mmCIF file of C-alpha atoms and ligand atoms in Angstrom:
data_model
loop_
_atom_site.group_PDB
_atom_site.id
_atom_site.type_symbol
_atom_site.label_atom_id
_atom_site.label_comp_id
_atom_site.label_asym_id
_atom_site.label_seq_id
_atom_site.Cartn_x
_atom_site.Cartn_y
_atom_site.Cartn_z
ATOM 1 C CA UNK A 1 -10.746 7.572 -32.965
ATOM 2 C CA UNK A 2 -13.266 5.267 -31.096
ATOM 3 C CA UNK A 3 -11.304 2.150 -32.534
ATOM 4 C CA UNK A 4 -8.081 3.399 -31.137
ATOM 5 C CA UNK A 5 -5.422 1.562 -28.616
ATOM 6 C CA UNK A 6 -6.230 4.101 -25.416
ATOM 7 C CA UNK A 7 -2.502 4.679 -24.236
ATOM 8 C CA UNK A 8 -1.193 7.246 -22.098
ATOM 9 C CA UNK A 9 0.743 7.807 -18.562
ATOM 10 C CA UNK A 10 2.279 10.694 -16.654
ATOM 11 C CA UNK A 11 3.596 14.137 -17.599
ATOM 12 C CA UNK A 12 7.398 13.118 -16.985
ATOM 13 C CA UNK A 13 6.419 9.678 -18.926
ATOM 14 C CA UNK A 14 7.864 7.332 -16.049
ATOM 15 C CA UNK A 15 4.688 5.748 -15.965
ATOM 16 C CA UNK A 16 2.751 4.668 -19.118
ATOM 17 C CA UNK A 17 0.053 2.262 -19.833
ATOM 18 C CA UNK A 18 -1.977 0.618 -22.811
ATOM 19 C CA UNK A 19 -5.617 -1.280 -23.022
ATOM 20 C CA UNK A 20 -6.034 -3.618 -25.181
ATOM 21 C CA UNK A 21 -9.751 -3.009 -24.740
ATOM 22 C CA UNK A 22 -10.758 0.030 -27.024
ATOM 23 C CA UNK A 23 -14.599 0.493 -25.058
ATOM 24 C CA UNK A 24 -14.604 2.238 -21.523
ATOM 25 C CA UNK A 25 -16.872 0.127 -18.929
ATOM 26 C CA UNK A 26 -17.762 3.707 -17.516
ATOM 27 C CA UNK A 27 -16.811 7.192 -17.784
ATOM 28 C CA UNK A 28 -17.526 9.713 -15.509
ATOM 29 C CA UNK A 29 -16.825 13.224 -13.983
ATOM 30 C CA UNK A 30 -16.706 12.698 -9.851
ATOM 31 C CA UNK A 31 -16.786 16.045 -7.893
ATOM 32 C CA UNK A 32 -16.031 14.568 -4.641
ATOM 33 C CA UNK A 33 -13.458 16.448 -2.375
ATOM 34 C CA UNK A 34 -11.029 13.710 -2.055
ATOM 35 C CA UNK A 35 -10.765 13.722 -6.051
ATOM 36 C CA UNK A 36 -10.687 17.585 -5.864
ATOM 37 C CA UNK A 37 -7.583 17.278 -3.553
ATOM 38 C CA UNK A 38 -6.046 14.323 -5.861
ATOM 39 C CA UNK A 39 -6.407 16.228 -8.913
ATOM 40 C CA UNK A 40 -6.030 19.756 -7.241
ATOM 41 C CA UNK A 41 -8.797 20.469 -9.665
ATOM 42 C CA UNK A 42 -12.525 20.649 -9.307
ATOM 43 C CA UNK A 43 -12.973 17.550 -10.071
ATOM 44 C CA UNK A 44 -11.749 14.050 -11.528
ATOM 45 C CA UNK A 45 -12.091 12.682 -15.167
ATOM 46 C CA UNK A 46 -11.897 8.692 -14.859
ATOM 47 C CA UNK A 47 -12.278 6.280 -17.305
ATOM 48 C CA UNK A 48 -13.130 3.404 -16.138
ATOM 49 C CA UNK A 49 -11.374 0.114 -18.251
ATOM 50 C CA UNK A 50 -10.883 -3.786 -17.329
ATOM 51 C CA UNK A 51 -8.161 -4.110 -15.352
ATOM 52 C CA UNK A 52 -7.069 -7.315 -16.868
ATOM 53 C CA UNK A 53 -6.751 -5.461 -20.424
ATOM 54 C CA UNK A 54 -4.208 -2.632 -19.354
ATOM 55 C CA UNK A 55 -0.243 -3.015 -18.619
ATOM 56 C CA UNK A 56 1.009 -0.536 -16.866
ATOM 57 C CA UNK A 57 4.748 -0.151 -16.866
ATOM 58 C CA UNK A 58 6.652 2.199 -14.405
ATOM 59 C CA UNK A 59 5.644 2.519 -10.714
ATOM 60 C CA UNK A 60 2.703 4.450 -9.105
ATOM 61 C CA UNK A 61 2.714 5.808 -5.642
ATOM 62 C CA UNK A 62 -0.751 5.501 -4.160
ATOM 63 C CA UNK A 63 -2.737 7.060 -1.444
ATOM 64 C CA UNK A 64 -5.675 5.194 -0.189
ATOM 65 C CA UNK A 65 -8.749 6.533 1.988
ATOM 66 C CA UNK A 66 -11.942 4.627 3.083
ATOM 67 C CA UNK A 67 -14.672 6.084 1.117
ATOM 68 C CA UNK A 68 -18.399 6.485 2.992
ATOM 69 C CA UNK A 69 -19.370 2.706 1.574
ATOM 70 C CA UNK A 70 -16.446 1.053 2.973
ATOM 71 C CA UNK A 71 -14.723 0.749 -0.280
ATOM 72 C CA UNK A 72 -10.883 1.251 -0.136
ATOM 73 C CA UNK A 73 -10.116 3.901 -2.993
ATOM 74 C CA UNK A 74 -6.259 4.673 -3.963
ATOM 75 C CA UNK A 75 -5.228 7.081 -5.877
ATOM 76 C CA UNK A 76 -2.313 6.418 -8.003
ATOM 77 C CA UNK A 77 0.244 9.083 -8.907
ATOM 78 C CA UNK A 78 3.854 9.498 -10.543
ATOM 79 C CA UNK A 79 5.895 9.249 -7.382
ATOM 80 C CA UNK A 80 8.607 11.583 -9.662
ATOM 81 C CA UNK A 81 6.418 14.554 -11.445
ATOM 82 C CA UNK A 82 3.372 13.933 -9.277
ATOM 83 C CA UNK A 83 0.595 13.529 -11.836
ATOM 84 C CA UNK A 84 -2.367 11.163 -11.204
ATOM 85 C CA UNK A 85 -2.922 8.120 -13.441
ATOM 86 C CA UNK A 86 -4.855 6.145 -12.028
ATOM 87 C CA UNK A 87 -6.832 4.951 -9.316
ATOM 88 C CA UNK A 88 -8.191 1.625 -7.472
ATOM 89 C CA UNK A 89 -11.208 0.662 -5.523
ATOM 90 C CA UNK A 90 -11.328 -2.250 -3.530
ATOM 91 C CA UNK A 91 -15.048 -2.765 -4.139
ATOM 92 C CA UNK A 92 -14.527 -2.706 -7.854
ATOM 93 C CA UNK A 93 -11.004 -4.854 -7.780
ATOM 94 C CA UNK A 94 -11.367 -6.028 -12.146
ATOM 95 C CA UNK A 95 -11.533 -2.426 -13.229
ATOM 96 C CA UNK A 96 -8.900 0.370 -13.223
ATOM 97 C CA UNK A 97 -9.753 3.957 -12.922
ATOM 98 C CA UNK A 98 -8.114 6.048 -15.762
ATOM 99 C CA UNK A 99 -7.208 9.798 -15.012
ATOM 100 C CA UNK A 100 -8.894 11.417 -18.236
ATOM 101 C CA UNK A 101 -5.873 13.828 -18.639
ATOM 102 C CA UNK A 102 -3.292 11.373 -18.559
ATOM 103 C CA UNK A 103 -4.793 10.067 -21.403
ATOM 104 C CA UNK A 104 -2.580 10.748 -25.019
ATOM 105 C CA UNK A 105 -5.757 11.419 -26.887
ATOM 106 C CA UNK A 106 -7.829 13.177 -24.574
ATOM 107 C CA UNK A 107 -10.671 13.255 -26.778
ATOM 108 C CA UNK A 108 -11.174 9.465 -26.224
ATOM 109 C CA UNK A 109 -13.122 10.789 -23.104
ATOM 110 C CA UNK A 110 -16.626 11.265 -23.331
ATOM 111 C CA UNK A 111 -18.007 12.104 -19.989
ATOM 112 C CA UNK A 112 -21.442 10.220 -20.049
ATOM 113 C CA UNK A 113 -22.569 11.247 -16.189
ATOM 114 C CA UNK A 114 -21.265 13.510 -13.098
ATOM 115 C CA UNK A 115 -21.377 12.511 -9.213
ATOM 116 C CA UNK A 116 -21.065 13.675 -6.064
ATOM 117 C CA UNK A 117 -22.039 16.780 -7.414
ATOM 118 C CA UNK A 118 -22.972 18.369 -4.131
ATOM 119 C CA UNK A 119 -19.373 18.415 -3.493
ATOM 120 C CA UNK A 120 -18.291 20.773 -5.937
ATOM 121 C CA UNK A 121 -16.459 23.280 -5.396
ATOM 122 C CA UNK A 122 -18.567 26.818 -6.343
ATOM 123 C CA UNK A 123 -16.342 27.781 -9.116
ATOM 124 C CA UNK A 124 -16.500 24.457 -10.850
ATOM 125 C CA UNK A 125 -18.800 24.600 -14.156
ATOM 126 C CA UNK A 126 -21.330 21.846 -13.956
ATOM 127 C CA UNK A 127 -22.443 20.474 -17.080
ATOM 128 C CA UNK A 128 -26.470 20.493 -16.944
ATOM 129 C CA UNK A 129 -26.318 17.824 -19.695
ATOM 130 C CA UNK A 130 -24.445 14.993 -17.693
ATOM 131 C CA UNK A 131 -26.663 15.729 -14.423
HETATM 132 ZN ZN1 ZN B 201 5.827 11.107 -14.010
HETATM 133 ZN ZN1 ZN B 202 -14.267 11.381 -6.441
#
């Protein structure tokens, strides 16, 4: 499926999105606790894509926080059934940060590394091959 349009959006489907670009820049698993309380999970699943090859149509609601580096990182979610999409960081402004899950063929994700590992929450099951 690597040849694929990556498509997806929210569990209500008020938001939706498309790439154009079929190749992730990046993706990665991020333990960090603002990502565990955005995903109310152990941990976020972002693909990261060129912004400039994605529409997204429907609007997000986004909550921003100043990350350690100064960076300004918002998370985007369906202001309606509340699921994150996608997220934004002000020190990476071309790329868009894809919520794995929100993906419709999740198994266009292929985790290649893990951070902020030190973070995770006890019961989360770190995978000893991506750190
Ligand atoms: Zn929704
Ligand atoms: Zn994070």
């Amino acid at each position: 499926m690597s040849d694929a349009t990556i498509t997806g959006g929210c569990a209500c489907s008020a938001v939706r999105y498309t790439s154009t670009k079929t190749k992730p820049i990046f993706e990665v698993k991020c333990h960090c606790t603002q990502c565990q309380k955005a995903t109310g999970s152990a941990f976020a699943a972002i693909m990261v894509l060129p912004k400039a090859d994605i529409t997204v149509e429907g609007d997000l609601t986004f909550h921003s926080y100043t990350a350690p580096n100064g960076n300004v990182v918002s998370h985007g979610f369906c202001p309606i059934c509340g699921s994150p999409v996608h997220n934004k960081n002000t020190g990476y402004p071309d790329n868009i940060y894809i919520q794995a899950g929100s993906l419709d063929d999740t198994s266009q994700f292929n985790p290649v590394k893990a951070i902020f590992t030190d973070e995770a929450a006890h019961w989360d099951n770190l995978d000893p091959k991506l750190n």
